[in-house]
Coordinates of C-alpha atoms and ligand atoms in Angstrom, one line a residue:
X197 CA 29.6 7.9 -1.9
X198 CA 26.0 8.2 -3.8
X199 CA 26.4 7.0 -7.0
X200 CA 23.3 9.0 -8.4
X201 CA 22.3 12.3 -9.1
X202 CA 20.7 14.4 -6.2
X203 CA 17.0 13.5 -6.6
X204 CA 16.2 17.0 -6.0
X205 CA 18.2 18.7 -9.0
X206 CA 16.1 15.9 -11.6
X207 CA 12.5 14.8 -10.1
X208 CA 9.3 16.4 -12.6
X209 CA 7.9 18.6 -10.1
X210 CA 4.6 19.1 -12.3
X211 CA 4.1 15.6 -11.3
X212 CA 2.9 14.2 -8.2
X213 CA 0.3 12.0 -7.0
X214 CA -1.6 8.6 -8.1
X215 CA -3.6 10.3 -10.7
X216 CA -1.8 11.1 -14.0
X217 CA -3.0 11.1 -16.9
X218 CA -1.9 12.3 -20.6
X219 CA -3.9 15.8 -19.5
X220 CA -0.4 15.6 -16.9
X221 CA 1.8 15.2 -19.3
X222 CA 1.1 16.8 -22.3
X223 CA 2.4 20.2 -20.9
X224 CA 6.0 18.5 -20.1
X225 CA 6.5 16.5 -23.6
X226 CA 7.5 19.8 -25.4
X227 CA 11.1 19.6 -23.8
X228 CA 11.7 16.3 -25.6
X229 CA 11.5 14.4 -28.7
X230 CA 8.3 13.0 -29.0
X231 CA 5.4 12.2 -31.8
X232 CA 1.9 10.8 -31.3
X233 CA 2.6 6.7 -32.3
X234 CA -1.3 5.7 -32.2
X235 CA -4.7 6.6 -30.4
X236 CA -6.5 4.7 -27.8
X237 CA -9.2 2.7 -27.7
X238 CA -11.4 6.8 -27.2
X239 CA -8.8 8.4 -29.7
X240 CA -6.7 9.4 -26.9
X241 CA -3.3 10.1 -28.0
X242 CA -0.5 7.6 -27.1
X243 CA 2.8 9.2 -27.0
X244 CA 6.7 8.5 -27.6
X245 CA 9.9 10.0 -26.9
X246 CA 12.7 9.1 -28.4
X247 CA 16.1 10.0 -27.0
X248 CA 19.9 9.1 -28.1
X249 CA 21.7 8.0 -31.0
X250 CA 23.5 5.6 -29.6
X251 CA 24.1 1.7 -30.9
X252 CA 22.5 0.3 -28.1
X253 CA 18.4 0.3 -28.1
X254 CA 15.8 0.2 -25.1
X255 CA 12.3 0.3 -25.4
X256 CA 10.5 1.2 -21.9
X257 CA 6.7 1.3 -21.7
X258 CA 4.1 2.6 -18.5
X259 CA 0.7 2.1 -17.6
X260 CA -0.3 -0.3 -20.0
X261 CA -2.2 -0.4 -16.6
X262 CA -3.7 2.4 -16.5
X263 CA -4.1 3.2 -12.5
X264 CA 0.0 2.2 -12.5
X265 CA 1.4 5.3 -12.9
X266 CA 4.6 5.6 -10.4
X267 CA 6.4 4.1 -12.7
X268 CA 5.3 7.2 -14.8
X269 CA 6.8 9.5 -12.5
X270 CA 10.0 8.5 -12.7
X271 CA 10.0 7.8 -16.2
X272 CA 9.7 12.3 -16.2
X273 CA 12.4 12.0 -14.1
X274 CA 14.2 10.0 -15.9
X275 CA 14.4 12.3 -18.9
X276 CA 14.9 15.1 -17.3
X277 CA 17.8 13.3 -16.1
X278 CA 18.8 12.3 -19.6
X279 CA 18.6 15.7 -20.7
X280 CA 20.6 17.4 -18.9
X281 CA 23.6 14.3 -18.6
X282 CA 23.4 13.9 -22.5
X283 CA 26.5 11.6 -22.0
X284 CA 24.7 9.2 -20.4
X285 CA 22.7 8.6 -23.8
X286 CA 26.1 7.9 -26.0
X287 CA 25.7 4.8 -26.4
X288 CA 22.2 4.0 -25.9
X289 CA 18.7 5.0 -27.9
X290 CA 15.6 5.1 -26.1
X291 CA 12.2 5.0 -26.8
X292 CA 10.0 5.3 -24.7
X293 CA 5.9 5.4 -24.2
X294 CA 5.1 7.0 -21.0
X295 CA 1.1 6.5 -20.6
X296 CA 0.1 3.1 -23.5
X297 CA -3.3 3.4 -21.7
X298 CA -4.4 6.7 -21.7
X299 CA -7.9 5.4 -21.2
X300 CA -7.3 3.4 -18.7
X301 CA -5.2 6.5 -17.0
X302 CA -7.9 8.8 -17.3
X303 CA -10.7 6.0 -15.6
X304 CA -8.2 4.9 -13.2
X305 CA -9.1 1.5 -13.9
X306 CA -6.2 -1.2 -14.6
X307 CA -8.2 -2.0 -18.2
X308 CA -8.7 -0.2 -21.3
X309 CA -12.3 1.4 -22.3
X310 CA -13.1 -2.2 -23.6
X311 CA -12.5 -3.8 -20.2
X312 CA -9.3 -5.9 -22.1
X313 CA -6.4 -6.0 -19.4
X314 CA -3.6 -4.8 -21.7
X315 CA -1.3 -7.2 -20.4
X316 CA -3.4 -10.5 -21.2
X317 CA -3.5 -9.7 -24.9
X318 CA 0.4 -9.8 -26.0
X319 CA -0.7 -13.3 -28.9
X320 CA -4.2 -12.2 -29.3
X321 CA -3.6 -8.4 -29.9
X322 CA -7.2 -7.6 -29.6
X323 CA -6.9 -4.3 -28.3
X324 CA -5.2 -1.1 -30.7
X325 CA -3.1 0.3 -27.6
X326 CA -1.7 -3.2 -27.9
X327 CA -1.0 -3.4 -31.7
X328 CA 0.6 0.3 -31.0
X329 CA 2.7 -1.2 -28.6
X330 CA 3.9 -4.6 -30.6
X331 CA 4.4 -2.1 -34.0
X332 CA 7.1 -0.2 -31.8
X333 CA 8.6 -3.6 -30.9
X334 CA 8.7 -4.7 -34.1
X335 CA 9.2 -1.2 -36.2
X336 CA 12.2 0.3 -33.1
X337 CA 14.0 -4.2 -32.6
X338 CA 15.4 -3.0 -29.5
X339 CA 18.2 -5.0 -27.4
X340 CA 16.4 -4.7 -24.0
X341 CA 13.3 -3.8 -23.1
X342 CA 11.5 -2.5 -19.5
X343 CA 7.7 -3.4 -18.4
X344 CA 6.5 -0.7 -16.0
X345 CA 3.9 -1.1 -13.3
X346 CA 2.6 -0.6 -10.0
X347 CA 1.8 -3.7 -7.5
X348 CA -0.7 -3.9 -4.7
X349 CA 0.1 -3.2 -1.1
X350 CA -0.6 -6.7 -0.5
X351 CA 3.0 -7.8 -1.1
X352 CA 5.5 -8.1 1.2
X353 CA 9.3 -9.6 1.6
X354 CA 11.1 -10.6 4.4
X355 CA 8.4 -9.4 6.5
X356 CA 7.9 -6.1 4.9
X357 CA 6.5 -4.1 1.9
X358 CA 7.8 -4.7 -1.0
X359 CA 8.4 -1.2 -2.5
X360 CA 10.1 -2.3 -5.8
X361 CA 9.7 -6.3 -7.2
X362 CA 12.0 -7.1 -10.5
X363 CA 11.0 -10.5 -12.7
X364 CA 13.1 -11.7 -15.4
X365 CA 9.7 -13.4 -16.9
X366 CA 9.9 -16.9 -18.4
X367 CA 9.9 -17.8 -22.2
X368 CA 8.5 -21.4 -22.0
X369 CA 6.6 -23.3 -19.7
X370 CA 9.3 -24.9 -17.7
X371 CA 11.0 -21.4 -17.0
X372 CA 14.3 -22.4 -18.5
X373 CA 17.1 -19.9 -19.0
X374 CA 18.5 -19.1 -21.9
X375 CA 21.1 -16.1 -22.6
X376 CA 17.8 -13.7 -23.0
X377 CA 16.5 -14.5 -20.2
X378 CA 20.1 -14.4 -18.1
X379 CA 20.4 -11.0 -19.8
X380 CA 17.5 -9.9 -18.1
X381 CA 17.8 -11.7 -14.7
X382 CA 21.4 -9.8 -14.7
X383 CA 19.9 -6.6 -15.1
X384 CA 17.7 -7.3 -11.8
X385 CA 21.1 -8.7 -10.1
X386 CA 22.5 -4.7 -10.8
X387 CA 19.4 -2.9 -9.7
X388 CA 18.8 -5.3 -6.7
X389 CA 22.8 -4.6 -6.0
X390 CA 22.7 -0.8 -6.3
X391 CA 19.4 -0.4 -4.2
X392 CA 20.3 -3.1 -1.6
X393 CA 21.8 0.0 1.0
X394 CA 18.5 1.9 0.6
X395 CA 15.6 -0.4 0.6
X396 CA 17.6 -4.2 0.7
X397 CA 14.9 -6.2 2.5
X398 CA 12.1 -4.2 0.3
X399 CA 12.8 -5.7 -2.8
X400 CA 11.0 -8.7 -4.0
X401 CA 11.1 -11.3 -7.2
X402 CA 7.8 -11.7 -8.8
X403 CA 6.7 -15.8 -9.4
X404 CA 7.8 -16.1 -13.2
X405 CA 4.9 -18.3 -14.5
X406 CA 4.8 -18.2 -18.1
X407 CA 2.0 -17.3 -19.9
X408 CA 2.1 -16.4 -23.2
X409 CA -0.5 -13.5 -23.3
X410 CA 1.7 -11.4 -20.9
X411 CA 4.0 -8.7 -23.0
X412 CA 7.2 -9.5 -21.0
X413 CA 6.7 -13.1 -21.0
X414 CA 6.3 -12.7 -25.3
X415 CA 8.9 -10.3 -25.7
X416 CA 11.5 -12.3 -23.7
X417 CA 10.2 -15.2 -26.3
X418 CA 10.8 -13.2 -29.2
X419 CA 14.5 -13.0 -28.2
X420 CA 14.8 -9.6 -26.4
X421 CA 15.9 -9.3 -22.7
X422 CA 12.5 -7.5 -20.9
X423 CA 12.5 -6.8 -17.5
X424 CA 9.4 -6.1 -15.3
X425 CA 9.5 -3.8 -12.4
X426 CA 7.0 -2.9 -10.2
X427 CA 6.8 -0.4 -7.6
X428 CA 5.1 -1.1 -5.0
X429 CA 4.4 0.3 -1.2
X430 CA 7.3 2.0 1.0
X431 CA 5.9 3.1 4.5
X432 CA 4.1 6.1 4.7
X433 CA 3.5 6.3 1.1
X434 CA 0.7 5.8 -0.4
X435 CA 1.1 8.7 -2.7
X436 CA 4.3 6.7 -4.0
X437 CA 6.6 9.7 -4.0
X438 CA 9.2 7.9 -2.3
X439 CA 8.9 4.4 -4.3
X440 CA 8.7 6.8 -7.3
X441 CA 12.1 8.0 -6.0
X442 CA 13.3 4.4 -5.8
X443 CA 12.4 3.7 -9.3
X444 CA 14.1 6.1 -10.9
X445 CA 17.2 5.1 -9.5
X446 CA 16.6 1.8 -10.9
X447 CA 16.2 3.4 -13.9
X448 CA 19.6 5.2 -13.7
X449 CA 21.5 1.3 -12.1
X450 CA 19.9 -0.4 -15.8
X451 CA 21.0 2.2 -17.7
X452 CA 24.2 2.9 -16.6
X453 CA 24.7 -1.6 -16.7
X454 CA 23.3 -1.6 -20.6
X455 CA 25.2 1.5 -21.5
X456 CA 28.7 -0.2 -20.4
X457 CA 27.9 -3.9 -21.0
X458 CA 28.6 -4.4 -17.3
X459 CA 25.7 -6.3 -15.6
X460 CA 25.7 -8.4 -11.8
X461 CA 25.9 -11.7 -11.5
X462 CA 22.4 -13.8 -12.5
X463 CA 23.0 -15.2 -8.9
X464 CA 22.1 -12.1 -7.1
X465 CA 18.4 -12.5 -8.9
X466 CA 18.0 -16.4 -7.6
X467 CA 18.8 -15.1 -4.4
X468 CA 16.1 -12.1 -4.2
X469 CA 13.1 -13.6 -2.1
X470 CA 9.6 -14.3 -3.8
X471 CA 6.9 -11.8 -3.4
X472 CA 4.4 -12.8 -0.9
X473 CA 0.9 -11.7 -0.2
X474 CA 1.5 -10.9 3.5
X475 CA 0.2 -7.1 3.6
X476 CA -2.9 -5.4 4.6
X477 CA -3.3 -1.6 4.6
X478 CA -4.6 -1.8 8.6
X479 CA -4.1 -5.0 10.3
X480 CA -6.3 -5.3 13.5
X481 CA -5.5 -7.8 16.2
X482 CA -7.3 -9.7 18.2
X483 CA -10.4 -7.7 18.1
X484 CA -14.4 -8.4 18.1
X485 CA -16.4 -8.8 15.2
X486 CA -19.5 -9.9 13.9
X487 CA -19.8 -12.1 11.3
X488 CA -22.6 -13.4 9.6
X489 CA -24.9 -13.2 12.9
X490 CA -21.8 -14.9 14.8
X491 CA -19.9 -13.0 17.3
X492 CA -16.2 -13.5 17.0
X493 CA -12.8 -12.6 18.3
X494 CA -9.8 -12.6 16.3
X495 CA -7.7 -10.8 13.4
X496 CA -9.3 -8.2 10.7
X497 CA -7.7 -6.8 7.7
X498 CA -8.5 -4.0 6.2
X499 CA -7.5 -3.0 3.0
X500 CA -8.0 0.5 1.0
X501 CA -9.9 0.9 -2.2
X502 CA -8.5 3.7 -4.4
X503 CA -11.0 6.0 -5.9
X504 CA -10.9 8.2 -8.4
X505 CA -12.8 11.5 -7.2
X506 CA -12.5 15.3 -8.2
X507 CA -9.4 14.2 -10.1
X508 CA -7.5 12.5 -7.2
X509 CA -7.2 9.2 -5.6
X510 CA -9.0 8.6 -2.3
X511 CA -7.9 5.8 -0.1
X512 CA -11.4 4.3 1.7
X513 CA -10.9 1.2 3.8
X514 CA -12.7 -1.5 3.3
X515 CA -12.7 -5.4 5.2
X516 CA -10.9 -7.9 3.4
X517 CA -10.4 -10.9 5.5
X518 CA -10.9 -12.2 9.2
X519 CA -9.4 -15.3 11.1
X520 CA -6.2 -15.7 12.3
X521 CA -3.7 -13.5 10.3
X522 CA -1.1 -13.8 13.0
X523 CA 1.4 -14.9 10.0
X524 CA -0.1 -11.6 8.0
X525 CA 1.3 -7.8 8.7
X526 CA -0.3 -4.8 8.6
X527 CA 1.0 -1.4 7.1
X528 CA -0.4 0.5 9.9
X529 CA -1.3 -1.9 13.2
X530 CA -3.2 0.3 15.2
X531 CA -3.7 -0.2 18.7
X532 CA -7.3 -2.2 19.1
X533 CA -7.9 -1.9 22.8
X534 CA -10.6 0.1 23.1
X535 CA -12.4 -0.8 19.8
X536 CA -15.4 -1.8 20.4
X537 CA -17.5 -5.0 18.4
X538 CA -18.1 -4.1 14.9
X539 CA -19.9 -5.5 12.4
X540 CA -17.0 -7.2 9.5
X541 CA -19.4 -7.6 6.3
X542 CA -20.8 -3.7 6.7
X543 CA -18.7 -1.5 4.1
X544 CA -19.0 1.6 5.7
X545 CA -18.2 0.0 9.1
X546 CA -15.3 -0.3 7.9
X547 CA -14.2 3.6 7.8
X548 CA -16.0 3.9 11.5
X549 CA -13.1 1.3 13.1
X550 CA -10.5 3.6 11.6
X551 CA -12.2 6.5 12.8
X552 CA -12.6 5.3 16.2
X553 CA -8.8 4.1 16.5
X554 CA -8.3 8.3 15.5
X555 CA -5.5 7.1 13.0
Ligands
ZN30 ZN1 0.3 -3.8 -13.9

C-alpha cells in the first residue's frame, strides 16, 4: 500500500523548473496564510506562511541558496497538501519561508547581492536575510526545524546519484549526540525508512563537520532538533521534477513522525552511507585528449554549468577533470568510440565532444 497522497491530486503545477523566483510565487501565496517578514538585501520581499494551530512547532526554510530551489517545489506541494488534509496540521504549527534569498533566486547565484553565502553567517549575522531568518527562530521557538537545499550532481552513494542526502548536523566539534541531535538523526531514520522502496540506494548522509557559521549546525546548538535535506540528482532529471517529487514525500514521512511523536530508530541514520563525490554529468572513457601541448589517453569528465538565460536554466558542459576516473561514474557515459582527439582545456570544445557523441 502507498502510504502517501497521489502526487498528482497535490503537486503546484504553476511550478516547474530550476528557475523560481518570488516573481513564481507571489501569484500562489494568496491561497494561504502569509505576511511579508523582511526585505532582502535589494528590498525584495521575504515571505512566510504560517499554517496550524497545533502545540507542536516547525520552522522550515528554502533557498537561503538562492539557485536551490527544488526544495521550493515541494514546499508548494506541500501546502497544498496541508490545505486540503487540514487534519494533518492538528497537532502541528508551521512556519514556513519559502524563498530567504530572493536575491539570490532571482541571479541564480548560491549568494546574496552582497556575495555573503547565507549559510556561513549563522554567528556573524552580517547579512539582513539572515537576521530575518534568526528573528523567526527566536520570535516563532519552534521544536524542530528543516534546512532546505539543493546539492550538486557530483554526489553519489552506493555507486549512484544521490537524489535526496539527510544530516543531523553536529553541535560541537567532536560531533557528540545529545537528545537534540538524536531527535534529529531520528527524523532522517523515518524519512530514510519510508523512501528506502523508492529510491533506497539514492539516499546519502552528508559529513557532519561542525562549524559554527552554518544555520543547522547553530540551531541544533541552540537546543532545537534541525535537519538538513538536500535534493539532489535522480536520472534523467536535471529539471528536478522527480527529486522534487521525492522531497515532498519526505516532507509528508517528517511530518507525519513529529505530528505522532513516533520517530525510527537513530540506528537507521548511522547506517545511511556518506555522500561521496563520485559523479560527473558525462563521464568519457578511455578517450584522447590534449592537454597542455601533451597528447593523452585516458578518462574525461565533463560537468554542466547552469546558466541563467531568458529566465531559464541552461545546462552547458564544460571539462572538469582528466586521468584515471575509473573509480568515478558518469550520469550519462556515452559511447567514446568514434570520438575523435580533442582539445581538454578549450571551453567550447567541450560542447563539440557532446555534439559529436549526438547525445
Ligand atoms: Zn545549499
Amino acid at each position: 500500500m502507498n502510504p502517501f497522497p497521489p502526487y498528482s491530486s497535490v503537486v503546484e503545477s504553476k511550478l516547474a523548473g530550476r528557475y523560481i523566483t518570488n516573481t513564481h510565487i507571489d501569484p500562489l501565496l494568496s491561497d494561504y496564510n502569509h505576511s511579508i517578514i523582511g526585505h532582502s538585501t535589494s528590498g525584495l520581499p521575504i515571505y512566510r506562511i504560517r499554517m496550524g494551530t497545533g502545540s507542536t512547532k516547525v520552522l522550515m526554510w528554502s533557498q537561503m541558496h538562492g539557485n536551490e530551489s527544488t526544495t521550493t517545489k515541494s514546499l508548494l506541494d506541500l501546502l497544498r497538501f496541508l490545505n486540503t488534509n487540514p487534519d494533518w496540521l492538528d497537532n502541528l504549527q508551521l512556519s514556513i519561508i519559502p524563498i530567504l534569498n530572493p536575491d539570490g533566486a532571482k541571479a541564480y547565484t548560491r549568494v546574496n547581492a552582497n556575495q555573503v553565502d547565507l549559510n556561513r553567517d549563522a554567528i556573524d549575522l552580517s547579512q539582513v536575510e539572515s537576521r530575518v531568518l534568526r528573528e523567526e527562530f527566536d520570535q516563532f521557538l519552534p521544536d524542530y526545524a528543516f534546512n532546505l537545499h539543493d546539492q550538486r550532481t557530483i554526489f553519489g552513494v552506493n555507486g549512484k546519484p544521490a537524489t535526496v542526502s539527510l544530516l543531523a548536523p553536529a553541535f560541537d566539534q567532536n560531533r557528540n549526540y545529545n537528545s537534540c541531535r538524536t531527535l534529529a538523526a531520528q527524523l532522517a531514520s523515518t524519512i530514510f525508512e519510508g523512501l528506502h522502496p523508492m529510491i533506497g540506494s539514492q539516499i546519502g548522509r552528508f559529513d557532519d563537520s561542525f562549524n559554527p557559521n552554518c544555520v543547522g549546525d547553530a540551531f541544533q546548538s541552540a537546543g532545537v532538533p534541525t535537519l538538513l535535506v538536500e535534493a539532489g540528482h535522480c536520472p534523467d532529471d536535471y529539471e528536478r521534477e522527480k527529486t522534487r517529487e521525492y522531497v515532498f514525500y519526505a516532507y509528508v514521512l517528517a511530518l507525519k513522525a513529529i505530528a505522532t511523536s513516533s520517530f525510527s530508530d537513530v540506528s537507521v541514520y548511522h547506517s545511511i552511507p556518506e555522500n561521496q563525490k563520485l559523479f560527473f554529468d558525462f563521464l568519457l572513457r578511455d578517450v584522447s585528449y590534449l592537454e597542455n601541448g601533451d597528447m593523452k589517453r585516458g578518462d574525461v569528465g565533463l560537468q554542466y554549468k547552469e546558466v541563467l538565460q531568458n529566465s531559464s536554466i541552461a545546462f552547458q558542459a564544460a571539462f572538469s577533470a582528466s586521468g584515471d576516473l575509473s573509480h568515478c561514474f558518469g550520469h550519462i557515459e556515452p559511447n567514446c568510440e568514434k570520438l575523435d582527439w580533442f582539445d581538454f582545456k578549450i571551453e567550447e570544445s567541450a560542447q563539440n565532444v557532446l555534439n559529436t557523441l549526438d547525445l
